PDB file of C-alpha atoms (C1' of nucleotides) in Angstrom:
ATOM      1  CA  UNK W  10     260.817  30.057  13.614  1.00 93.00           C
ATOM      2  CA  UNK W  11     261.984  33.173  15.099  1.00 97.00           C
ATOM      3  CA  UNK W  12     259.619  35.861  16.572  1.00 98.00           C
ATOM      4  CA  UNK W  13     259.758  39.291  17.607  1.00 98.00           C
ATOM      5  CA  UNK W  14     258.094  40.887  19.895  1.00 98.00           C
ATOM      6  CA  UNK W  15     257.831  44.559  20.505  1.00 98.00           C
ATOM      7  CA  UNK W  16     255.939  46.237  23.555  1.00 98.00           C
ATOM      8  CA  UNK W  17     255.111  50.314  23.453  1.00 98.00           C
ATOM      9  CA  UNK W  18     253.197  52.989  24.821  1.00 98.00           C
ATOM     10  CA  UNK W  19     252.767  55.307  22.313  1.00 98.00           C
ATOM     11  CA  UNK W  20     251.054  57.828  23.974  1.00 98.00           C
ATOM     12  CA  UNK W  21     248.689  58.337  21.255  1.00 98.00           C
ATOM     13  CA  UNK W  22     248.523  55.887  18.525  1.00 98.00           C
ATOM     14  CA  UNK W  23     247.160  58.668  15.975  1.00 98.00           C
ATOM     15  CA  UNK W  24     250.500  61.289  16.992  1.00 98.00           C
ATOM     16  CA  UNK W  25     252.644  58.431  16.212  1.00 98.00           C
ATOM     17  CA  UNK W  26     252.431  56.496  12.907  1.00 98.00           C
ATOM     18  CA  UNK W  27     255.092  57.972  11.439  1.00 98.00           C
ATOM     19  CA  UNK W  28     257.180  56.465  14.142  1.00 98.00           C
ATOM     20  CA  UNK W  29     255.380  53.011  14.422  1.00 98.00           C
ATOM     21  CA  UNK W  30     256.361  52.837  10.299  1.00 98.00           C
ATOM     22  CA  UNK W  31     260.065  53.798  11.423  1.00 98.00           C
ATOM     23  CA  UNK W  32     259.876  50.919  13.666  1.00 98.00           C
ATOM     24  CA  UNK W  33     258.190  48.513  11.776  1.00 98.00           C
ATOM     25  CA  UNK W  34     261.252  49.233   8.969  1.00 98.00           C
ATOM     26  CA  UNK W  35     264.091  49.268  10.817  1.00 98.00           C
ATOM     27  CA  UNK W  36     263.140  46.611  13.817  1.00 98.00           C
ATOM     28  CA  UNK W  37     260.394  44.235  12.026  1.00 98.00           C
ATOM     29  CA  UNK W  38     258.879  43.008  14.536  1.00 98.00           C
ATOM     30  CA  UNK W  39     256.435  40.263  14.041  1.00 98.00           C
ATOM     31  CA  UNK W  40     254.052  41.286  16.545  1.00 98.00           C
ATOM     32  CA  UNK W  41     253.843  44.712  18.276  1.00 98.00           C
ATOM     33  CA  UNK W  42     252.078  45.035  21.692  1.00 98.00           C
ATOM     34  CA  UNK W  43     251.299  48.767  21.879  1.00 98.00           C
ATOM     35  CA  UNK W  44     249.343  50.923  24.931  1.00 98.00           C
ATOM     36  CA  UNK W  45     248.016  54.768  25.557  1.00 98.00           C
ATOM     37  CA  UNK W  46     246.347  54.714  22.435  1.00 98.00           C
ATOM     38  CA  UNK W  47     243.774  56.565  23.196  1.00 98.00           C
ATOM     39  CA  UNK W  48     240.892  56.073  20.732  1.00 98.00           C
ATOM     40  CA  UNK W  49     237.931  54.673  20.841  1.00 98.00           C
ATOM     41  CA  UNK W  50     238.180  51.027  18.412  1.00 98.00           C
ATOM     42  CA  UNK W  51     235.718  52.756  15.635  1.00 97.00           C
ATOM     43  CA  UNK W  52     238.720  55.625  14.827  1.00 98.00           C
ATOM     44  CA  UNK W  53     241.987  53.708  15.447  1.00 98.00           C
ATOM     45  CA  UNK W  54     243.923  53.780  12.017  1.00 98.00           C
ATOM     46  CA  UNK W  55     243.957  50.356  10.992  1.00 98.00           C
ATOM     47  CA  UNK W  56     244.895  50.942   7.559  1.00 98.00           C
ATOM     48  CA  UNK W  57     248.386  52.251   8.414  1.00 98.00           C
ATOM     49  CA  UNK W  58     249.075  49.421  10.405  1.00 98.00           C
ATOM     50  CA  UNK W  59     247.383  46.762   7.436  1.00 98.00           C
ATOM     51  CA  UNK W  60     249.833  48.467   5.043  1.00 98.00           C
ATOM     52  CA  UNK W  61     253.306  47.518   7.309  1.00 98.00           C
ATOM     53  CA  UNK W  62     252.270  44.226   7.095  1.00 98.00           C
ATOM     54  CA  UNK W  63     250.352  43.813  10.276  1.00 98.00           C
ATOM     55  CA  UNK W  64     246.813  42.223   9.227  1.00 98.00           C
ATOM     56  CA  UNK W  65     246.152  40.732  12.244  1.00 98.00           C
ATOM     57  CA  UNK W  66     244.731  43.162  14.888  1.00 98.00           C
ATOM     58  CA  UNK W  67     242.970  43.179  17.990  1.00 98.00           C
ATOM     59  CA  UNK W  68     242.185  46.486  19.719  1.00 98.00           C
ATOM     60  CA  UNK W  69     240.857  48.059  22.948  1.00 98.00           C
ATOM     61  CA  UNK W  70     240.401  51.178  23.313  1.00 98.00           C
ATOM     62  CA  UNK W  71     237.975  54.634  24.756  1.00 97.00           C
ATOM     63  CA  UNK W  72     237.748  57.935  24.331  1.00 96.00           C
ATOM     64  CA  UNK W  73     240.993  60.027  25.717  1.00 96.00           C
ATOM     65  CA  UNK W  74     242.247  57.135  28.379  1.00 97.00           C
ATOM     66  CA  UNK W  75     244.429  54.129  27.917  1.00 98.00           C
ATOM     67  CA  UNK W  76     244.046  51.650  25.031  1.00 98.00           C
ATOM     68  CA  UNK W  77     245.700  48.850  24.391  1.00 98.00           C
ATOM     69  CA  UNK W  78     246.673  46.876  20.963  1.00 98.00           C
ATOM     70  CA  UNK W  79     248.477  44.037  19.335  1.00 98.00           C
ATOM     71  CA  UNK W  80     249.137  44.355  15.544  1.00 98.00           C
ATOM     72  CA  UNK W  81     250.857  41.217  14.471  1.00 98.00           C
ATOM     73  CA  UNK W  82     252.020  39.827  11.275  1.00 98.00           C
ATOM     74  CA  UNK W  83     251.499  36.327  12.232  1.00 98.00           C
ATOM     75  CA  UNK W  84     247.700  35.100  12.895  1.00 98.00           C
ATOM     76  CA  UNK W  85     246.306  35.717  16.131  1.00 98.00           C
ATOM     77  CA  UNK W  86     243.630  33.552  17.596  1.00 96.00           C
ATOM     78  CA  UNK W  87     241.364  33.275  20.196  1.00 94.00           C
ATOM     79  CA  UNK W  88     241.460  37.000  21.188  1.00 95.00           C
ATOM     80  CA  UNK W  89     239.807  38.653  24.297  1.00 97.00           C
ATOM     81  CA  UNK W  90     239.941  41.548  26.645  1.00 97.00           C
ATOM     82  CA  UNK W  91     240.154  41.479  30.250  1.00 97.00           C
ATOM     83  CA  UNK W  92     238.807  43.782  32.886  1.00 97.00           C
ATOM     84  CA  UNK W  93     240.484  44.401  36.091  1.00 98.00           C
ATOM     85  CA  UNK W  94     239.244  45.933  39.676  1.00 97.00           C
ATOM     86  CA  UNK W  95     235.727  45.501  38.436  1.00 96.00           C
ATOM     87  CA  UNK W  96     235.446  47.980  35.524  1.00 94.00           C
ATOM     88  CA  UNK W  97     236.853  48.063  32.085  1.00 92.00           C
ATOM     89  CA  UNK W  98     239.122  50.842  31.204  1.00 97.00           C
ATOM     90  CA  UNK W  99     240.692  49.030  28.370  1.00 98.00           C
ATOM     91  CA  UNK W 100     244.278  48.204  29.841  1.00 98.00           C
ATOM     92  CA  UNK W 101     243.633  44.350  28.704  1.00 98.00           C
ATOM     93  CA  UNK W 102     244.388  42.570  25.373  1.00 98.00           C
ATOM     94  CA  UNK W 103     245.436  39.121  24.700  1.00 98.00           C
ATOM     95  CA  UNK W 104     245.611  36.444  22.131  1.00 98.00           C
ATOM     96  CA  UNK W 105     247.567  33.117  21.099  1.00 98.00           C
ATOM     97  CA  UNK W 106     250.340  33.565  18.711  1.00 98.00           C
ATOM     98  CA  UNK W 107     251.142  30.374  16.267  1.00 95.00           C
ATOM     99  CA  UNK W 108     252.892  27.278  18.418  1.00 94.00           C
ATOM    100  CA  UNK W 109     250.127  28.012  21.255  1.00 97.00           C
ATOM    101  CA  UNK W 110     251.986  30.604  22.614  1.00 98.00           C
ATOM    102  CA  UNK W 111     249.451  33.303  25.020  1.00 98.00           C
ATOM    103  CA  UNK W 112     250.427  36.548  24.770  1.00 98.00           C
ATOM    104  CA  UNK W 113     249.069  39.673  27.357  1.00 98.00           C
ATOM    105  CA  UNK W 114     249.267  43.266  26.547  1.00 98.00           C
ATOM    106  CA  UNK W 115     249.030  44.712  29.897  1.00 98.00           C
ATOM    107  CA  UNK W 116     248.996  48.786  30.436  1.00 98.00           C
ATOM    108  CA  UNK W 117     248.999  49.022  34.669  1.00 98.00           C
ATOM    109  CA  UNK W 118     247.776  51.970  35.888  1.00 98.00           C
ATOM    110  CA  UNK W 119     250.420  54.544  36.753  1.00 98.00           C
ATOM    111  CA  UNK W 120     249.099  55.580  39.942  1.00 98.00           C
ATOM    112  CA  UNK W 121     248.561  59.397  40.590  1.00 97.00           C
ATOM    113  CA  UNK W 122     251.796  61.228  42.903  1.00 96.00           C
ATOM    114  CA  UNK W 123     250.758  60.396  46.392  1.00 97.00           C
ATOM    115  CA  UNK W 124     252.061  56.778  46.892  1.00 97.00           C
ATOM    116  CA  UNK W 125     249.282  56.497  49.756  1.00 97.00           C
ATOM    117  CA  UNK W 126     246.554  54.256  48.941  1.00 97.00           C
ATOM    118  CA  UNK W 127     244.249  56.026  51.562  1.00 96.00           C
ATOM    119  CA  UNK W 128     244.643  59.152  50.430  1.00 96.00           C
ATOM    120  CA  UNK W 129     244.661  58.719  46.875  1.00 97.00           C
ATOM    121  CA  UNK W 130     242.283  56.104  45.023  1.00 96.00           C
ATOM    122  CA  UNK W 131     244.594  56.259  41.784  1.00 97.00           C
ATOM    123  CA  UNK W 132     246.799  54.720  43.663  1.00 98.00           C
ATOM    124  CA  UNK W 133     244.916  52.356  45.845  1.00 98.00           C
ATOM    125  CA  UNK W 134     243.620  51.286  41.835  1.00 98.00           C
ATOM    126  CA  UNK W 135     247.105  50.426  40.976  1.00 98.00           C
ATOM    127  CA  UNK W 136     248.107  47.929  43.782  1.00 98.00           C
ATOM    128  CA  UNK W 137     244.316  46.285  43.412  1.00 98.00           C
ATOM    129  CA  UNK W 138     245.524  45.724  40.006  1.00 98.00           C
ATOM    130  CA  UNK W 139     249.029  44.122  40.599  1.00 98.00           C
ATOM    131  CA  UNK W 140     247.103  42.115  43.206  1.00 98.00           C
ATOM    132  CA  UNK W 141     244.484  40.771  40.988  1.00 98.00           C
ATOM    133  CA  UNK W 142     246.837  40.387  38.225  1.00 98.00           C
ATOM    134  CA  UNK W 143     249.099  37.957  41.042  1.00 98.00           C
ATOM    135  CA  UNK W 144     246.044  35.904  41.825  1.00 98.00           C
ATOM    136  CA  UNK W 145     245.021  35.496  38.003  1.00 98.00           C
ATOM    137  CA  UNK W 146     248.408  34.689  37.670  1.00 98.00           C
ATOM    138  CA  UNK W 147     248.901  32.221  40.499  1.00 98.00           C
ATOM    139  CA  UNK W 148     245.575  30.377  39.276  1.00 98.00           C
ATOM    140  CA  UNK W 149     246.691  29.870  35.448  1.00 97.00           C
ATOM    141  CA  UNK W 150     250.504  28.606  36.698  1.00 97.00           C
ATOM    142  CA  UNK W 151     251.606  25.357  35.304  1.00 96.00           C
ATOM    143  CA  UNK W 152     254.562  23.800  34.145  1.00 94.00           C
ATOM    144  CA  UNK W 153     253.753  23.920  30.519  1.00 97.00           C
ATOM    145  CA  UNK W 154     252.069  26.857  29.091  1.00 97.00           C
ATOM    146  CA  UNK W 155     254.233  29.351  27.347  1.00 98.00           C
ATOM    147  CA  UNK W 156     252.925  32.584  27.836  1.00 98.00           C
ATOM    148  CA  UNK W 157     254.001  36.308  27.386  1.00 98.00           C
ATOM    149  CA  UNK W 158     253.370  39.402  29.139  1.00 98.00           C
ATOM    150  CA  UNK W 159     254.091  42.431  27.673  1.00 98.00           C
ATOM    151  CA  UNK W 160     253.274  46.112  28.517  1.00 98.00           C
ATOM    152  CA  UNK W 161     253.778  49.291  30.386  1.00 98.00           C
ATOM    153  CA  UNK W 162     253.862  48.054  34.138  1.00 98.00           C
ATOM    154  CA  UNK W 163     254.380  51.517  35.920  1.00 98.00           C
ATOM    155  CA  UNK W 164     256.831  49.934  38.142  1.00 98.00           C
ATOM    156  CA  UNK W 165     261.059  50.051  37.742  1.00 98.00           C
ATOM    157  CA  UNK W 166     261.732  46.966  40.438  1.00 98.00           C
ATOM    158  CA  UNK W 167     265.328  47.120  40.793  1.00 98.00           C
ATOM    159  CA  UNK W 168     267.925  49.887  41.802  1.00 98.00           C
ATOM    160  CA  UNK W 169     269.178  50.180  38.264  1.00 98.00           C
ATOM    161  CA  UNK W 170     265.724  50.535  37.238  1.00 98.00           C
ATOM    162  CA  UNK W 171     265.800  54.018  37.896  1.00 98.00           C
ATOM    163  CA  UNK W 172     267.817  57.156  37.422  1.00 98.00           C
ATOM    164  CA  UNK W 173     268.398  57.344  41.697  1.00 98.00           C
ATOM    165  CA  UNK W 174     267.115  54.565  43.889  1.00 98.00           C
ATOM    166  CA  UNK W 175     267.152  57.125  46.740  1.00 98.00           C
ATOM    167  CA  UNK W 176     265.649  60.000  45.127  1.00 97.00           C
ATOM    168  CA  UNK W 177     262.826  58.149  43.954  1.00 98.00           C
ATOM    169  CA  UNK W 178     261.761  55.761  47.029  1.00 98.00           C
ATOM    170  CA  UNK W 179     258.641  58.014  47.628  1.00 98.00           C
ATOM    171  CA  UNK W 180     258.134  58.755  44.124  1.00 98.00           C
ATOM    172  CA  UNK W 181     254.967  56.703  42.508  1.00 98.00           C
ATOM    173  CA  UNK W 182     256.875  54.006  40.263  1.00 98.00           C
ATOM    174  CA  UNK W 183     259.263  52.941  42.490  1.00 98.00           C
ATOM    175  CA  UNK W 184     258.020  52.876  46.090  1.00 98.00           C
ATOM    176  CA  UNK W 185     258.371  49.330  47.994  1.00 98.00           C
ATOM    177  CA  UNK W 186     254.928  48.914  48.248  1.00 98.00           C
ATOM    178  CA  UNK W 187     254.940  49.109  44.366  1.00 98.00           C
ATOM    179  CA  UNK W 188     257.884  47.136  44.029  1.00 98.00           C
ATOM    180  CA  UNK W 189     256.180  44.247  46.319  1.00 98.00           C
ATOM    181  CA  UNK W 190     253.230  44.152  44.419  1.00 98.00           C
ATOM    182  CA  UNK W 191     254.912  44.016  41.495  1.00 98.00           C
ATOM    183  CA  UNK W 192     257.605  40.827  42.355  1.00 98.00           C
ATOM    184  CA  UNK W 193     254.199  39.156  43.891  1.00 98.00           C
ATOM    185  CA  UNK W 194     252.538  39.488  40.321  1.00 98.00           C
ATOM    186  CA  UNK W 195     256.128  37.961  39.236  1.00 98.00           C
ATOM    187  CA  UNK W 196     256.189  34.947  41.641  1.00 98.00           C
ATOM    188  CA  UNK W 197     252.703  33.954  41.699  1.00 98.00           C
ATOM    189  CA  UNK W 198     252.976  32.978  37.891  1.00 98.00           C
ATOM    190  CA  UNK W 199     256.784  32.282  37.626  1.00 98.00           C
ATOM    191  CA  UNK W 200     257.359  35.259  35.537  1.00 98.00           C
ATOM    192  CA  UNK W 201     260.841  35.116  33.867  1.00 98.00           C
ATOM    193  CA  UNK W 202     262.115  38.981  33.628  1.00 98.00           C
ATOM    194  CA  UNK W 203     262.982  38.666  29.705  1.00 98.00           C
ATOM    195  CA  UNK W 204     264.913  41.735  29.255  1.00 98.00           C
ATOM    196  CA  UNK W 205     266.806  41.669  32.518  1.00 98.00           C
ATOM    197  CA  UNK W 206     267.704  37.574  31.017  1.00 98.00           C
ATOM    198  CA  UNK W 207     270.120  39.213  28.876  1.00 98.00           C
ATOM    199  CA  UNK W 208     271.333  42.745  30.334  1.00 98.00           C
ATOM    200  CA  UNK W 209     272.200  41.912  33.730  1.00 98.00           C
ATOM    201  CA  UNK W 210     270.330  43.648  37.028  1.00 98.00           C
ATOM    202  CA  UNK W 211     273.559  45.363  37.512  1.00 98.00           C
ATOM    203  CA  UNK W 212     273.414  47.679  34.484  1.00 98.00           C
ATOM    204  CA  UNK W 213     271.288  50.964  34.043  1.00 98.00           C
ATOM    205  CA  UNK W 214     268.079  50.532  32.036  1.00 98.00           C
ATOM    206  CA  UNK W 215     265.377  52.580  31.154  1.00 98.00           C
ATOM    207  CA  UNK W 216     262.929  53.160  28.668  1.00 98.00           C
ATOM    208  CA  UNK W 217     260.821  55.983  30.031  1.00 98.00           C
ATOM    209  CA  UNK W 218     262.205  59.361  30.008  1.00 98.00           C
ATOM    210  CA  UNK W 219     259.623  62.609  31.207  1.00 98.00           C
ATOM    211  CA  UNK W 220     258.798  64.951  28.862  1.00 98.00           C
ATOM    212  CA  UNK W 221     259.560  67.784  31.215  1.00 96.00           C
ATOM    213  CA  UNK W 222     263.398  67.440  31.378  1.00 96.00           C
ATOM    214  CA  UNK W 223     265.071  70.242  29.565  1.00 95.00           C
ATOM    215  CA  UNK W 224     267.369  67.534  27.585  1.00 97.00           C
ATOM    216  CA  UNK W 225     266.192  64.179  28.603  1.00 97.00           C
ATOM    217  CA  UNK W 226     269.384  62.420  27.208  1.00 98.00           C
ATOM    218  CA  UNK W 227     271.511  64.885  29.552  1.00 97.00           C
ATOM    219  CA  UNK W 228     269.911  64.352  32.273  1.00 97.00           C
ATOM    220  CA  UNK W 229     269.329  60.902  31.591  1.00 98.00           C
ATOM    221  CA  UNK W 230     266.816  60.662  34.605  1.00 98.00           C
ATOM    222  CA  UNK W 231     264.755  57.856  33.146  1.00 98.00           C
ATOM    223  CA  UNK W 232     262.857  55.005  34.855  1.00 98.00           C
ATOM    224  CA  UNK W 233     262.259  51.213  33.538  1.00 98.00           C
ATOM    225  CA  UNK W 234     258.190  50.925  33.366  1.00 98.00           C
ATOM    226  CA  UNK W 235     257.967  48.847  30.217  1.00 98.00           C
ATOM    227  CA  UNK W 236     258.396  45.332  30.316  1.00 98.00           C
ATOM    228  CA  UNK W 237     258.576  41.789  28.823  1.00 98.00           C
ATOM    229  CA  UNK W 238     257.947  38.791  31.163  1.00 98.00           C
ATOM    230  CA  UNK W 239     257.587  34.827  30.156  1.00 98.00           C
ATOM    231  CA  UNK W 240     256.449  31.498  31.810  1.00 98.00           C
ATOM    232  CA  UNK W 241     259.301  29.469  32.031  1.00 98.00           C
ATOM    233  CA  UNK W 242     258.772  27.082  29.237  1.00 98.00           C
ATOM    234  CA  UNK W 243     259.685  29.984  27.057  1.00 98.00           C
ATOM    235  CA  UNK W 244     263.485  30.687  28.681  1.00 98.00           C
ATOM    236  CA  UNK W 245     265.742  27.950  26.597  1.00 98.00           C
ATOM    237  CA  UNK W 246     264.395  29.897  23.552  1.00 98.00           C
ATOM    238  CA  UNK W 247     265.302  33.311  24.454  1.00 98.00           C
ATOM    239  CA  UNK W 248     267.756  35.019  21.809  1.00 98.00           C
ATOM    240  CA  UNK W 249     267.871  38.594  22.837  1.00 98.00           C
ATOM    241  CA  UNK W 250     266.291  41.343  24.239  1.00 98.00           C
ATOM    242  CA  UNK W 251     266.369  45.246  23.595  1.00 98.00           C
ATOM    243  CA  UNK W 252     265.332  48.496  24.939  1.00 98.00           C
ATOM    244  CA  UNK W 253     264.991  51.104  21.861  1.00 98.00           C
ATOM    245  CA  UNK W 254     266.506  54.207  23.761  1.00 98.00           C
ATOM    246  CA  UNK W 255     267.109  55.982  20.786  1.00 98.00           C
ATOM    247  CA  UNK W 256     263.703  56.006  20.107  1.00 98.00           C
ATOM    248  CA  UNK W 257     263.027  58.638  22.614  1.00 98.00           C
ATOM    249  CA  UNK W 258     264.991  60.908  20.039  1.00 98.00           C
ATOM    250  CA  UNK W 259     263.090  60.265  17.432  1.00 98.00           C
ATOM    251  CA  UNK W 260     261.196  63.308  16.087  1.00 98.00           C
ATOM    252  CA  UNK W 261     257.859  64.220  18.127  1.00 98.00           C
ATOM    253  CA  UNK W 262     258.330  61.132  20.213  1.00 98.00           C
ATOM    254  CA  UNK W 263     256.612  59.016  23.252  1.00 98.00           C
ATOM    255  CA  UNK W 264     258.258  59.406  26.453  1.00 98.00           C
ATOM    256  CA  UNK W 265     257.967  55.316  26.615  1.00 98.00           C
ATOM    257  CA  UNK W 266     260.794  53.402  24.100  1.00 98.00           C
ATOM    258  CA  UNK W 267     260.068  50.016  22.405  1.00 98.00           C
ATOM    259  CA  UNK W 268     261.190  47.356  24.108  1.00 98.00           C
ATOM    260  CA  UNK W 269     262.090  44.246  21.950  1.00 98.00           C
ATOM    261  CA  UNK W 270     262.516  40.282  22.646  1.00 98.00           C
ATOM    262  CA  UNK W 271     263.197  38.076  20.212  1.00 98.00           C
ATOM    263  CA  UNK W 272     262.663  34.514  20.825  1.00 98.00           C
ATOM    264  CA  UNK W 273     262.658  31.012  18.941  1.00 97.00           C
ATOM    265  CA  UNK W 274     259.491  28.787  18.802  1.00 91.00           C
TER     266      UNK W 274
ATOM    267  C1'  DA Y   3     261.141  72.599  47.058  1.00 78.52           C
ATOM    268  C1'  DT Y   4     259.163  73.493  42.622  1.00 78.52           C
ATOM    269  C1'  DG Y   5     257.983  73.187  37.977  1.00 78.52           C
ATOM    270  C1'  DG Y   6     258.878  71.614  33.946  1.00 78.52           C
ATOM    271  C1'  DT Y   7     255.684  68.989  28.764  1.00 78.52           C
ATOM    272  C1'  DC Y   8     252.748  66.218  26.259  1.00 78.52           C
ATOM    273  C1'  DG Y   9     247.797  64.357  24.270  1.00 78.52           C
ATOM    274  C1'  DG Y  10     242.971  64.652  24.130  1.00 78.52           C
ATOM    275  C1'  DA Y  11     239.498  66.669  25.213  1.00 78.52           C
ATOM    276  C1'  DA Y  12     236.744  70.831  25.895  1.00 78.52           C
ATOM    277  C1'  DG Y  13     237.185  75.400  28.622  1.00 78.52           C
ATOM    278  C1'  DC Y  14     241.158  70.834  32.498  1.00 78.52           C
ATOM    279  C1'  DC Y  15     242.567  65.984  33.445  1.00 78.52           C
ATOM    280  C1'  DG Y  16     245.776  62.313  33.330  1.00 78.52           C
ATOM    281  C1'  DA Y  17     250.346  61.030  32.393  1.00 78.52           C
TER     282       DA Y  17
END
DNA sequence: ATGGTCGGAAGCCGA
């Protein structure tokens, strides 16, 4: 069969149903990895989500912060949450999506503005978390197990990740300590880059845009924090991949865009 | 170089 896969921060799971049931109509995804949710798991709205179609849910969230989700359509089993850098701030769910197939909703930190690790501990947090994430990473690779990773990452690797590879060198996102981190988490695991599989590493892509442009789409200065990874077993049935720019014109929108992979199992 | 805007909380913080 053929499965889609969608990965979003919302930025508020309660500000944006209307635009979860836009795409749940025009993208169907099977399963849809979402992050900021920000509610606790006794409020989120699961009855907007039962009524698309998505029975199947697994949520982690708290009060205000982060949240994570995956709604699916297709049964999910064995289900957990993960902690990382010794507490749990809910940036963590997984479960196993028919054919055996592991799927991780991941929501990195983002990392305060000083791209310092000494001076600021938000962003000391987020390259303790890549790190971890490598070694978990490097301890579950085999040559088998199809996996997926899914989430907001905070990082835009390449050049044409980001609106100016110069401009944004010091800028939290896109440093090359970040960048590092980030391509160790890759390589410990053998990460395939899903999206950049189909739209080469050559082309602009992102699928953040701030809020606090005057016209984002003019300015265009977006970066590429959201992303879909798999294990290697996974890349002869890639079929395509899209980032939902658009989206980010939608009315009262995120600032993050779905990103979407399609795939045969 | 600076400030711009969201969301959720509560009288600011994190993105």
């Amino acid at each position: 069969m053929k499965l889609r896969i969608a990965t979003w921060n919302v930025n508020s799971v309660r500000q944006r149903l209307d635009l979860v049931k836009r795409l749940a109509a025009e993208k169907a995804p099977h399963v849809l990895c979402l992050q900021e949710t920000k509610v606790e798991d006794k409020d989120f709205p699961l009855e907007p989500f039962v009524e698309l179609g998505y029975r199947h849910i697994l949520i982690h969230g708290m009060k205000s912060y982060n949240g994570v989700a995956i709604v699916s359509r297709v049964p999910l089993e064995k289900g957990g949450r993960k902690g990382w850098c010794g507490k749990d701030d809910c940036r963590h769910v997984f479960a196993t999506l028919p054919g055996g197939i592991e799927l991780h909703n991941v929501y990195v930190p983002s990392g305060g503005d000083i791209p310092d690790p000494k001076q600021n501990d938000k962003f000391a947090h987020k390259l303790q978390f890549m790190t971890e994430m490598a070694e978990w990473g490097a301890a579950l690779r085999d040559s088998e197990t199809r996996r997926i990773l899914v989430g907001d990452l905070n990082v835009a690797p390449l050049e044409t990740d980001v609106w100016s590879h110069k401009q944004l060198l010091k800028i939290v996102s896109h440093t090359p300590v970040e960048v590092d981190h980030l391509s160790g988490m890759m390589a410990a695991h053998g990460w395939v880059d899903a999206v950049r599989h189909f739209i080469p590493p050559k082309v602009r892509l992102y699928s953040w845009w701030s809020y606090r442009a005057r016209d984002w789409s003019a300015s265009d200065r977006g970066r590429r924090l959201d992303h879909i990874w798999v294990s290697p077993p996974l890349t002869p049935g890639l079929e395509s991949a899209e980032v939902l720019r658009e989206a980010r014109g939608w009315e009262t929108p995120s600032d993050h865009v779905p990103v979407i992979l399609t795939l045969k199992i």
